[in-house]
Short mmCIF file of C-alpha atoms and ligand atoms in Angstrom, two decimals:
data_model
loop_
_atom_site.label_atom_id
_atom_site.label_comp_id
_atom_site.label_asym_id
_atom_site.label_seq_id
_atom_site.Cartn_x
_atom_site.Cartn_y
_atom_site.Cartn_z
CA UNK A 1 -14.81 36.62 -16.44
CA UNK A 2 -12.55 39.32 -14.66
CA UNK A 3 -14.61 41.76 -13.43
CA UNK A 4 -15.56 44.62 -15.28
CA UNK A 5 -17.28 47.01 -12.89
CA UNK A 6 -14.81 49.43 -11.48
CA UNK A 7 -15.88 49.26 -8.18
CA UNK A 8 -15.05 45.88 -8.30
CA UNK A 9 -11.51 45.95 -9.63
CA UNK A 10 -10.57 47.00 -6.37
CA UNK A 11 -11.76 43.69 -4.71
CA UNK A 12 -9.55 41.22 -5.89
CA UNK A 13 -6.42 44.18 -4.96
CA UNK A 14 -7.92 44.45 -1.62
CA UNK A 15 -8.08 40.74 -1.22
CA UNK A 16 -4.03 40.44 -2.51
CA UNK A 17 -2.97 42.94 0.56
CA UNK A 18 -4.93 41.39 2.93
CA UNK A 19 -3.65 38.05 1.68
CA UNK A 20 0.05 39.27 1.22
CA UNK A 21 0.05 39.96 5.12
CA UNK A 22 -1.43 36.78 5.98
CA UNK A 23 1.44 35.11 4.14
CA UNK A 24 4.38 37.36 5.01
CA UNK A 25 3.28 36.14 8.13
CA UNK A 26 3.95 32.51 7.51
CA UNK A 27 7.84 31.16 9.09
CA UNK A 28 10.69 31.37 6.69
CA UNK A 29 11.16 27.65 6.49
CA UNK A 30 10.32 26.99 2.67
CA UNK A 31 12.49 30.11 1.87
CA UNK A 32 15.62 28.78 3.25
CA UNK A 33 15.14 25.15 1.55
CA UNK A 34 14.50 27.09 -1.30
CA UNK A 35 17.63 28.83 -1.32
CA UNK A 36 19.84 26.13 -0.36
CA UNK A 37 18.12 24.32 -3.31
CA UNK A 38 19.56 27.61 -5.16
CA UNK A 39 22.63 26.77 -3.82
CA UNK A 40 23.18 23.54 -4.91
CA UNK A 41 21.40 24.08 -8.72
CA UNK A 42 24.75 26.05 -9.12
CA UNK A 43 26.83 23.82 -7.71
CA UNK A 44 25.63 21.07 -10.17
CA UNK A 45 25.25 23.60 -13.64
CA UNK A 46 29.24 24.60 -13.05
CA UNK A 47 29.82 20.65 -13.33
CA UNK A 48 28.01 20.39 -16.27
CA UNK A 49 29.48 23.62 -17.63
CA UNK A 50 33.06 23.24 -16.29
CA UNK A 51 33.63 19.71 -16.63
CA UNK A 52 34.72 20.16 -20.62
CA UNK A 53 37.99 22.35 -18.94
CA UNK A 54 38.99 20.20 -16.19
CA UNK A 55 38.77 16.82 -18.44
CA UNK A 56 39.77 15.76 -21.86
CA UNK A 57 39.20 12.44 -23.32
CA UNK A 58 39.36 11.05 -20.24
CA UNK A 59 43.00 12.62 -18.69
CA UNK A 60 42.67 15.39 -15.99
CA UNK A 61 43.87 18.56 -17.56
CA UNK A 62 42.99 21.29 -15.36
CA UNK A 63 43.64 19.46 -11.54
CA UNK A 64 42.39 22.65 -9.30
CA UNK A 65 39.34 23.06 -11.57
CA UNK A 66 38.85 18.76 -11.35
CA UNK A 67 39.20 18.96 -7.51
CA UNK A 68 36.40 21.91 -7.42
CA UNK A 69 33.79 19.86 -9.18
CA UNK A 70 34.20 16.98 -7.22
CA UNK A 71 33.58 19.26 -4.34
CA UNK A 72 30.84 21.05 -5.91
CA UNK A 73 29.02 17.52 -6.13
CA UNK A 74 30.01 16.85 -2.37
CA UNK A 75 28.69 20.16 -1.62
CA UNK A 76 25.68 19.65 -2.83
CA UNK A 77 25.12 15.79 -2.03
CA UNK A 78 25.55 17.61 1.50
CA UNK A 79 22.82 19.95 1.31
CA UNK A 80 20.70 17.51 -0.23
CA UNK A 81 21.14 15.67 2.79
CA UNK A 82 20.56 18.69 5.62
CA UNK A 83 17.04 19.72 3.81
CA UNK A 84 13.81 17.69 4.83
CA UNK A 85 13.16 14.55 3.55
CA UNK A 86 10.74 13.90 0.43
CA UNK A 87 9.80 11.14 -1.40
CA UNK A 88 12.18 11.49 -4.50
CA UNK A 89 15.28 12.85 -2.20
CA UNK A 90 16.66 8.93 -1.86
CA UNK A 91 16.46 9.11 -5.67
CA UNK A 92 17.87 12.15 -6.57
CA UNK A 93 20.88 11.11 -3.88
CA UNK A 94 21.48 7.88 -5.79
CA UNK A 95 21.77 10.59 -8.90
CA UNK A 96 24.04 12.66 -7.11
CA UNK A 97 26.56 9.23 -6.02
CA UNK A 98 26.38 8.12 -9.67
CA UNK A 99 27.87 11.54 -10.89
CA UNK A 100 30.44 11.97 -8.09
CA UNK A 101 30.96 8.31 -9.82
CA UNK A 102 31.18 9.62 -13.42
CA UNK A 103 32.99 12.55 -12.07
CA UNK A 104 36.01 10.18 -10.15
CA UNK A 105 36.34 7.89 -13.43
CA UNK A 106 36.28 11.01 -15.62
CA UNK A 107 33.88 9.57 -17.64
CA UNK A 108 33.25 11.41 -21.19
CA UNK A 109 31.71 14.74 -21.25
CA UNK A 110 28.17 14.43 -22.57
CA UNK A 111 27.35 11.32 -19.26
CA UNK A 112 28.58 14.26 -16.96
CA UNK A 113 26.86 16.91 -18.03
CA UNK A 114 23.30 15.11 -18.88
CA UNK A 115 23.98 13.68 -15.27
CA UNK A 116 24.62 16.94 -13.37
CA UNK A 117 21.85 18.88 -15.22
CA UNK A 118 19.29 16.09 -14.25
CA UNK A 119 20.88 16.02 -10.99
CA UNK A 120 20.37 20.16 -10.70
CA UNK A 121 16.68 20.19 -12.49
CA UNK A 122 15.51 17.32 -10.06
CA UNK A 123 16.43 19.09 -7.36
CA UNK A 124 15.00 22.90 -7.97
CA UNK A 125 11.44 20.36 -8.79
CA UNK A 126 11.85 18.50 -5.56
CA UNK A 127 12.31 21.88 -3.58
CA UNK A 128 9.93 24.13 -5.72
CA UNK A 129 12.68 26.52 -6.74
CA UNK A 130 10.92 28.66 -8.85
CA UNK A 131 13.13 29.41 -11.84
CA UNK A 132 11.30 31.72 -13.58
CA UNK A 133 10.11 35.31 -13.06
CA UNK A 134 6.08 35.71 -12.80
CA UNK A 135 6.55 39.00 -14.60
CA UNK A 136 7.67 39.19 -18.03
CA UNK A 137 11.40 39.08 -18.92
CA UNK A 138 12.75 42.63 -18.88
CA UNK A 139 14.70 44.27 -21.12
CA UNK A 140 18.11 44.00 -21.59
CA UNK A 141 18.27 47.91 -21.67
CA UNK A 142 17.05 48.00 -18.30
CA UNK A 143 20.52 46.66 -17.11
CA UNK A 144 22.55 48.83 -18.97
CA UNK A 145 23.76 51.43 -16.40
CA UNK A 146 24.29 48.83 -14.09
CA UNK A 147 26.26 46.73 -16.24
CA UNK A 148 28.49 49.22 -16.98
CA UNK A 149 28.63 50.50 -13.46
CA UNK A 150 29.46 47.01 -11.65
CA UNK A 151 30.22 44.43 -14.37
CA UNK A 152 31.97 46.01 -17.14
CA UNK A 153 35.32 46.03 -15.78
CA UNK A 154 35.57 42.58 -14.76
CA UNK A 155 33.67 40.89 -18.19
CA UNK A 156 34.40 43.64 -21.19
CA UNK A 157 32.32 45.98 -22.95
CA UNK A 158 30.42 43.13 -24.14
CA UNK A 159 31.32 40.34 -22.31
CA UNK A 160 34.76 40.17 -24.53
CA UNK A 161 36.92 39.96 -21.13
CA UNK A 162 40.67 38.78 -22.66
CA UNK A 163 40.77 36.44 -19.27
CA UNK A 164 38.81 32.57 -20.43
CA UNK A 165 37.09 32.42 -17.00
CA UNK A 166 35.28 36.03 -17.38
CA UNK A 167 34.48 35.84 -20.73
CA UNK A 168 30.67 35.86 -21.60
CA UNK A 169 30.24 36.19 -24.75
CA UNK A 170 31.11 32.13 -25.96
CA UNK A 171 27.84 30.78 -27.40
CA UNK A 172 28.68 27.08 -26.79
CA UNK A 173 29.51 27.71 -23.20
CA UNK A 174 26.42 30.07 -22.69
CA UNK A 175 24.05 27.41 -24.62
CA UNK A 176 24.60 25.13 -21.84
CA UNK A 177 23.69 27.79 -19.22
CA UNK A 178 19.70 29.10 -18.64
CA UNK A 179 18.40 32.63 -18.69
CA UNK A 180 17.95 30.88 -14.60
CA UNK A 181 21.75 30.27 -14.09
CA UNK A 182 22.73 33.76 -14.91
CA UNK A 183 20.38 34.82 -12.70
CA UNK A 184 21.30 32.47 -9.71
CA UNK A 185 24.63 33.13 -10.11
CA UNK A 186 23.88 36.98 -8.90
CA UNK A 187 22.09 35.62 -5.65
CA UNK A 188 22.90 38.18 -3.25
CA UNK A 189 22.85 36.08 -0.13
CA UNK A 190 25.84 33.58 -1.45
CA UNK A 191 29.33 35.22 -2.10
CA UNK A 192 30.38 32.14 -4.93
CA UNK A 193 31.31 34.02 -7.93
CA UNK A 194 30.76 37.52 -6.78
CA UNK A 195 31.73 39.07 -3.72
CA UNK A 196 28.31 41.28 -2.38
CA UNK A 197 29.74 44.65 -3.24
CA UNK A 198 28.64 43.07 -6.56
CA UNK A 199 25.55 41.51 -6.35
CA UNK A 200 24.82 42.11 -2.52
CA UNK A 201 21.93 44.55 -2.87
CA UNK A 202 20.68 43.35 -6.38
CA UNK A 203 17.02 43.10 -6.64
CA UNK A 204 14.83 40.06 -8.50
CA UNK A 205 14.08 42.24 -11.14
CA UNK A 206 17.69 43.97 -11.70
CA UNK A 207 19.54 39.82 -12.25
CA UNK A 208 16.65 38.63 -14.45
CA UNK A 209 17.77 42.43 -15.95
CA UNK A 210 21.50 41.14 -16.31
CA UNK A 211 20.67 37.81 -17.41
CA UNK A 212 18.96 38.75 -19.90
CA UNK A 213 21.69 41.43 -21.10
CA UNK A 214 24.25 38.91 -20.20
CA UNK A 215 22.26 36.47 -22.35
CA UNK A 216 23.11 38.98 -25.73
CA UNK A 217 26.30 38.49 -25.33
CA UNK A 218 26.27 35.05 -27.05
CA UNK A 219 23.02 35.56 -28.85
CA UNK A 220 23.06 35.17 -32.56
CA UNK A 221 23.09 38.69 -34.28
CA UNK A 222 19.54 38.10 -36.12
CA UNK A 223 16.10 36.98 -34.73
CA UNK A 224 14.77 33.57 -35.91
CA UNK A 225 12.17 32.75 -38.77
CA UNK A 226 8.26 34.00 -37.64
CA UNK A 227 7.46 29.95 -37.61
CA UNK A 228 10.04 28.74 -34.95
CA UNK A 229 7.49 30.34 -32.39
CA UNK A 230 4.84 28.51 -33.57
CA UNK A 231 7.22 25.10 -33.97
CA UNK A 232 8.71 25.88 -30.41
CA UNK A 233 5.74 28.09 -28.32
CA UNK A 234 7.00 26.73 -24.93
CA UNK A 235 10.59 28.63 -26.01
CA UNK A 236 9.43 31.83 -26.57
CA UNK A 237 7.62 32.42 -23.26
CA UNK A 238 8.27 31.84 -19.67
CA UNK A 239 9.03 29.76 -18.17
CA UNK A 240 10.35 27.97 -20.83
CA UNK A 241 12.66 30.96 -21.87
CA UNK A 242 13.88 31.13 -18.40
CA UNK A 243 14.28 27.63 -17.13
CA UNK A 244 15.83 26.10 -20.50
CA UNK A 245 19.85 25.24 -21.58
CA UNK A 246 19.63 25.69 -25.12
CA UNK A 247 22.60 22.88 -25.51
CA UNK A 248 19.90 20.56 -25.31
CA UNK A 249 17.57 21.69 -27.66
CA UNK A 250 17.72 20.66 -31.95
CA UNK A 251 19.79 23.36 -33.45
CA UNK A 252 17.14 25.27 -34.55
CA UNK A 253 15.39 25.07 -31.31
CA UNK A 254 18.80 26.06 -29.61
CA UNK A 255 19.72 29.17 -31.81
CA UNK A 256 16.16 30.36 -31.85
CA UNK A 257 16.04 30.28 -27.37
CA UNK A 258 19.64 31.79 -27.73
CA UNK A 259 17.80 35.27 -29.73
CA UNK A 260 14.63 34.66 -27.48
CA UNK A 261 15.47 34.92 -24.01
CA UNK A 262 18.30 38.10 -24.95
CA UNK A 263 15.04 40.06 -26.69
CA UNK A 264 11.98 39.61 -24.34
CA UNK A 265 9.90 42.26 -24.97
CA UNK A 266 10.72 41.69 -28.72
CA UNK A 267 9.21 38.24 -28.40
CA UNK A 268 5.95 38.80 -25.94
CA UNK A 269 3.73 39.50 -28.77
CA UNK A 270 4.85 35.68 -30.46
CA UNK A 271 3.07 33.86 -27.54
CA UNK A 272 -0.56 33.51 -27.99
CA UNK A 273 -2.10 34.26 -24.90
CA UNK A 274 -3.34 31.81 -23.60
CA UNK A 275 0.41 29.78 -24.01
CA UNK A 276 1.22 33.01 -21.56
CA UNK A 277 -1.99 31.72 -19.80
CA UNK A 278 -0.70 27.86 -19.29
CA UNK A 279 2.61 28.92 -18.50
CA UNK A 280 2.08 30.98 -15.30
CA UNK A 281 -0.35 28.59 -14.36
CA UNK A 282 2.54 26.15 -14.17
CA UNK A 283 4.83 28.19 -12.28
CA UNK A 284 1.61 29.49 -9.82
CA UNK A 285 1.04 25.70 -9.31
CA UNK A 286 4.53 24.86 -8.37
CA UNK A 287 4.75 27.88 -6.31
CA UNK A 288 1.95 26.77 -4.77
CA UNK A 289 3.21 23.07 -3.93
CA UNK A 290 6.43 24.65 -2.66
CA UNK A 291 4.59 26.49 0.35
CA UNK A 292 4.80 30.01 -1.30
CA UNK A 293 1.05 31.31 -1.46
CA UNK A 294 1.16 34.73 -2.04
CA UNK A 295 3.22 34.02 -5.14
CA UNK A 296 0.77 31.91 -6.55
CA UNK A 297 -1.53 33.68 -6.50
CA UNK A 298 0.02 36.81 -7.73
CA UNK A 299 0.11 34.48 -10.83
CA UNK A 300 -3.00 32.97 -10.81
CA UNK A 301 -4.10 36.67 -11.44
CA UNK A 302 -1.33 37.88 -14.20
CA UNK A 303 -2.54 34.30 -15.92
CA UNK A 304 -5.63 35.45 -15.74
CA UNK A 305 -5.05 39.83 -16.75
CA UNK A 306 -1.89 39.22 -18.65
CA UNK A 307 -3.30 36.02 -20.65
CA UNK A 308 -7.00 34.34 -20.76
CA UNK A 309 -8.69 38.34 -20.62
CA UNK A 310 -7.04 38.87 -23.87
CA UNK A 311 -7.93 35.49 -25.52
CA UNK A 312 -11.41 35.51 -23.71
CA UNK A 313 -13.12 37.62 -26.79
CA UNK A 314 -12.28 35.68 -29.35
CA UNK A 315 -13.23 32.54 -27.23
CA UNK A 316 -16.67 33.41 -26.84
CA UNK A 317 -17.20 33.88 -30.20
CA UNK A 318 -15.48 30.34 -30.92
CA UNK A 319 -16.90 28.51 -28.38
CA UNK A 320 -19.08 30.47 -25.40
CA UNK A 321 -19.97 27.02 -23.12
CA UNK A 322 -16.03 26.65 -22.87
CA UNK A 323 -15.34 30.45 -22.25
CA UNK A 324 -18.29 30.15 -19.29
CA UNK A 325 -16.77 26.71 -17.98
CA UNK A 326 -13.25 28.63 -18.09
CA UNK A 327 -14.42 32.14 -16.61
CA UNK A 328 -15.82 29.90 -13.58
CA UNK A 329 -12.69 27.93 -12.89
CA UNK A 330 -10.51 31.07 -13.06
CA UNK A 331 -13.14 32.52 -10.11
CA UNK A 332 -13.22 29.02 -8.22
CA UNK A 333 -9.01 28.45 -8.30
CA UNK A 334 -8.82 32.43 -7.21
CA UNK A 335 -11.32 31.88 -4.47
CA UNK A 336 -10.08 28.47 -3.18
CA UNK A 337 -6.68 29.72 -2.53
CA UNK A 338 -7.99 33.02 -0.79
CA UNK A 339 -9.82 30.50 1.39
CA UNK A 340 -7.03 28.55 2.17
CA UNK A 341 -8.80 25.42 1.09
CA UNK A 342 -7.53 22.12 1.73
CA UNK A 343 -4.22 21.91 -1.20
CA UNK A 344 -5.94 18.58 -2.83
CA UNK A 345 -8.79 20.36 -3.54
CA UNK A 346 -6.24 23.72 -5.06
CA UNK A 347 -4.05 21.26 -7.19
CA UNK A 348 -6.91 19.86 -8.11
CA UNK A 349 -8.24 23.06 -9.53
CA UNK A 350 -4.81 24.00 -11.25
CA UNK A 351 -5.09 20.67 -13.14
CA UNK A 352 -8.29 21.18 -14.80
CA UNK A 353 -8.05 24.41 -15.37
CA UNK A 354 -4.21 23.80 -17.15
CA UNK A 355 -6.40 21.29 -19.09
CA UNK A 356 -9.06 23.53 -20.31
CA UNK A 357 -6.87 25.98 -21.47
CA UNK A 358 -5.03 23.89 -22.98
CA UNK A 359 -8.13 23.03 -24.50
CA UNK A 360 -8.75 26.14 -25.64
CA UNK A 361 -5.65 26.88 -26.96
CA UNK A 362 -6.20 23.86 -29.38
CA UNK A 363 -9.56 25.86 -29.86
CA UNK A 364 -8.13 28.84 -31.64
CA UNK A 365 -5.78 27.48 -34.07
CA UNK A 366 -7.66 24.37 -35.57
CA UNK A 367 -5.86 24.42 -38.38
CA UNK A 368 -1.73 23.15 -39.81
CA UNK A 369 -1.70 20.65 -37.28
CA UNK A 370 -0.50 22.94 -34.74
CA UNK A 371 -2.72 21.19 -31.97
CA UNK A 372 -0.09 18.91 -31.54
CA UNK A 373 2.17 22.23 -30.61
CA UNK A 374 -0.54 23.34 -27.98
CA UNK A 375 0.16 19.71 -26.72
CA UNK A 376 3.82 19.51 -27.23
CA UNK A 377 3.61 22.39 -25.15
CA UNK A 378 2.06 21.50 -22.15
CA UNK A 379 3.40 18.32 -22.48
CA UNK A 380 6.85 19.76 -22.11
CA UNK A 381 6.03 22.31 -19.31
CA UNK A 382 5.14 19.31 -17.63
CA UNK A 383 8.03 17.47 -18.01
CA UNK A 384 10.26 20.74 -16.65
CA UNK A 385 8.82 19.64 -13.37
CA UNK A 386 10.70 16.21 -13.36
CA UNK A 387 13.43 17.76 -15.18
CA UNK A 388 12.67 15.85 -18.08
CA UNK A 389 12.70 16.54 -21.96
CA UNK A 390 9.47 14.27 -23.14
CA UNK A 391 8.17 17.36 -25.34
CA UNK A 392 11.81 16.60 -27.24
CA UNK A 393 11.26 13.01 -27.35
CA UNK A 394 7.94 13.46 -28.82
CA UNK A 395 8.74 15.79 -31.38
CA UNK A 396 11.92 13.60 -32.27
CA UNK A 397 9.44 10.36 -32.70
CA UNK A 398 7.35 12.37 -34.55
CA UNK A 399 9.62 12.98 -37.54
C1 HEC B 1 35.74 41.47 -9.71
C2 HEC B 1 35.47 40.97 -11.04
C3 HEC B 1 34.01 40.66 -11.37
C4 HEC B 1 32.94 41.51 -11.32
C5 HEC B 1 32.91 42.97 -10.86
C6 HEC B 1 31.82 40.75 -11.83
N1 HEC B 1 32.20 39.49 -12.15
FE1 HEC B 1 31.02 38.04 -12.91
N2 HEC B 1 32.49 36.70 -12.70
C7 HEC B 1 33.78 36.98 -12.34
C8 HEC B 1 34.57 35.76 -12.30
C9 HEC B 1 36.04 35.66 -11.94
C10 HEC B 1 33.69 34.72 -12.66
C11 HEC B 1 33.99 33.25 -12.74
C12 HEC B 1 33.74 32.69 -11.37
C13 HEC B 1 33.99 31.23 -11.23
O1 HEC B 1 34.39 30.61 -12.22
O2 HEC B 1 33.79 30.75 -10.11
C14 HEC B 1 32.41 35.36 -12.93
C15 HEC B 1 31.29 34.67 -13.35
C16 HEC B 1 30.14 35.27 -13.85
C17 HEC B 1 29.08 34.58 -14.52
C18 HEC B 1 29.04 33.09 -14.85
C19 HEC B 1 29.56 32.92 -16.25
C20 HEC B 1 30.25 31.63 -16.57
O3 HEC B 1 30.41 31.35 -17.76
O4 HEC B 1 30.69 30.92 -15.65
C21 HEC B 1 28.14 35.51 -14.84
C22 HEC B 1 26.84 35.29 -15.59
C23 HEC B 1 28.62 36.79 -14.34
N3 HEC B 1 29.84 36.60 -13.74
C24 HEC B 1 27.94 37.99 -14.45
C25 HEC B 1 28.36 39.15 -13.82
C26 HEC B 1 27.55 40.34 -13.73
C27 HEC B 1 26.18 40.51 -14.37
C28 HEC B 1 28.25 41.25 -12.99
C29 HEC B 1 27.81 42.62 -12.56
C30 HEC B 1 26.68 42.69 -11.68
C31 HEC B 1 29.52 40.63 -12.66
N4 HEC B 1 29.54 39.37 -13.15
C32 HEC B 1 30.53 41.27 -11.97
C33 HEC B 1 34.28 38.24 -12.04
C34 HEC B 1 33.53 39.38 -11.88
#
């Protein structure tokens, strides 16, 4: 269990600066794939986004905006190309030649966009672009000032620009974007959309501020029924909230994430903690696989303060000899990547203790059938590192 003796709170901070140095230390490399992966995720969501504009039923109707996308999947067949090899990357560039395919014969809308987003969530897996904050969401509130201040003369009061290509505030466009597009699409570095009087000094926390305001814009007016969380738990927390186009969701899934990811801290208390648990393991192992350390660990811990300590009590009591086996693998993961052990042996750690949680999850809410959520669940944060939607498929067969 966490420790509980103050003296010893102030190891595991100790332990974070020393380790923070150590991996500020470490060359940029992985940050620069990781932000040409950023790159080309946009490239391939404006296909899938845009496409609908440029062609209907199968005649060009907008030839600049046609041109674009074919160069947007160029672009990012290129980049694909410059970063290091992998195994998947011959894949995911026979994905990218079949939609520059789809694209040329203007093939019908829903085979371009299921191609491109496939396309752009095999790629952010492939390079370990972390799409999701480790802190919770903020609040839309938070973004306010600078809204107003930067964005509110380009995109309206509320996103009600009169100009189409500024307007945010159409639902069916904005269901096919993620909380994570918004967000990208403020990247300071890259002057696409914005120039970087804009966004050029933005911090993490300020875009995942303005996505998430942005995000209200098309948001139904009123929250969803109590019981979608517990239908949809991977929706209503991160990175779920953050990584998923609600386009591809069932309806109810879709308008429920459309209310969800605009109203964060009006949501936290719906996930049961130890969903808030799973999910930042998730995003601490893939930030672990991509090369970035320090950030997985900084979630290993919030998983750990911000999750399992609050579910711990009520474990104990439920089942103690899984609560012991749980406390121990939190301590062992924490320890093995402060030792920089061999990353086997880490992943290896991740997986169990994903499973047990999991596990435990199941543990507290034995009744309704809503183990097979707990499972859906995982099932489905799994599948958002292929890019996949199995936890859909399984809930469809299950009907
Ligand atoms: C100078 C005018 C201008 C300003 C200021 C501006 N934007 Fe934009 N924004 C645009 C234009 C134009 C596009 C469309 C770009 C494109 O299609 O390539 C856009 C695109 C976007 C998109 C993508 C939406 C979509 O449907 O394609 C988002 C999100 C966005 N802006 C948010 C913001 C935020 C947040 C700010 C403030 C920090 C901001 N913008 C400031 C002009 C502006």
């Amino acid at each position: 269990m966490p420790s509980t003796h103050p003296r010893q709170r102030y190891l595991p901070v100790l332990a974070l600066c020393l380790f923070w140095g150590w991996a500020w230390a470490q060359p940029a490399v992985d940050q620069q794939n990781r932000s040409t992966a950023a790159r080309a995720v946009n490239l391939l969501s404006f296909v899938a986004v845009d496409y609908p504009e440029a062609v209907v039923g199968g005649a060009i109707r907008d030839r600049s905006l046609y041109r674009q996308l074919q160069g947007n999947v160029e672009v990012a067949t290129s980049l694909l190309q410059a970063l290091p090899d992998k195994p998947g990357r011959a894949q995911l560039l026979e994905n990218l030649r079949a939609l520059a395919q789809a694209v040329d014969k203007r093939a019908p809308v829903a085979e371009v966009r299921q191609r491109a987003n496939t396309a752009a969530d095999r790629f952010a897996a492939l390079y370990q672009l972390p799409r999701s904050p480790a802190e919770p969401l903020p609040p839309a509130g938070e973004a306010l000032a600078l809204y107003q201040d930067r964005c509110q003369h380009c995109h309206g009061v509320r996103g009600d620009a009169p100009q189409a290509e500024r307007k945010l505030n159409d639902p069916a466009r904005m269901a096919n974007l993620s909380l994570y597009d918004f967000y990208n699409v403020l990247e300071p570095t890259r002057n696409d959309a914005h120039d970087a009087d804009v966004d050029g000094d933005l911090s993490h926390r300020e875009r995942w501020a303005l996505a998430v305001m942005v995000a209200g814009f098309a948001a139904p007016e009123s929250a969803p029924a109590l019981e979608r969380a517990r239908e949809y738990p991977a929706l209503v927390g991160l990175p779920g909230a953050a990584i998923l186009r609600p386009a591809e969701l069932p309806s109810q899934a879709r308008d429920a994430l459309m209310w969800w990811r605009a109203h964060p801290q009006e949501t936290a208390h719906l996930q049961h903690p130890l969903a808030r648990a799973a999910g930042l393991l998730y995003l601490a192992q893939s930030a672990y696989r991509g090369g970035d350390t320090a950030s997985a660990y900084h979630q290993v811990m919030l998983g750990l303060r911000e999750g399992y300590a609050q579910a711990r009590p009520q474990l104990v009591s439920r089942n103690p000899a899984l609560a012991a086996q749980l406390d121990q693998q939190w301590q062992e993961l924490r320890q093995s990547i402060l030792d920089r052990a061999p990353s086997n042996e880490v992943i290896d750690k991740f997986q169990r203790l994903l499973g047990n949680v999991v596990r435990a999850r199941e543990q507290m809410q034995p009744s309704s059938g809503s183990a097979v959520y707990a499972w859906a669940a995982v099932l489905f944060v799994a599948a958002l590192g292929v890019g996949g939607l199995l936890w859909y498929r399984l809930r469809r067969r299950r009907r």
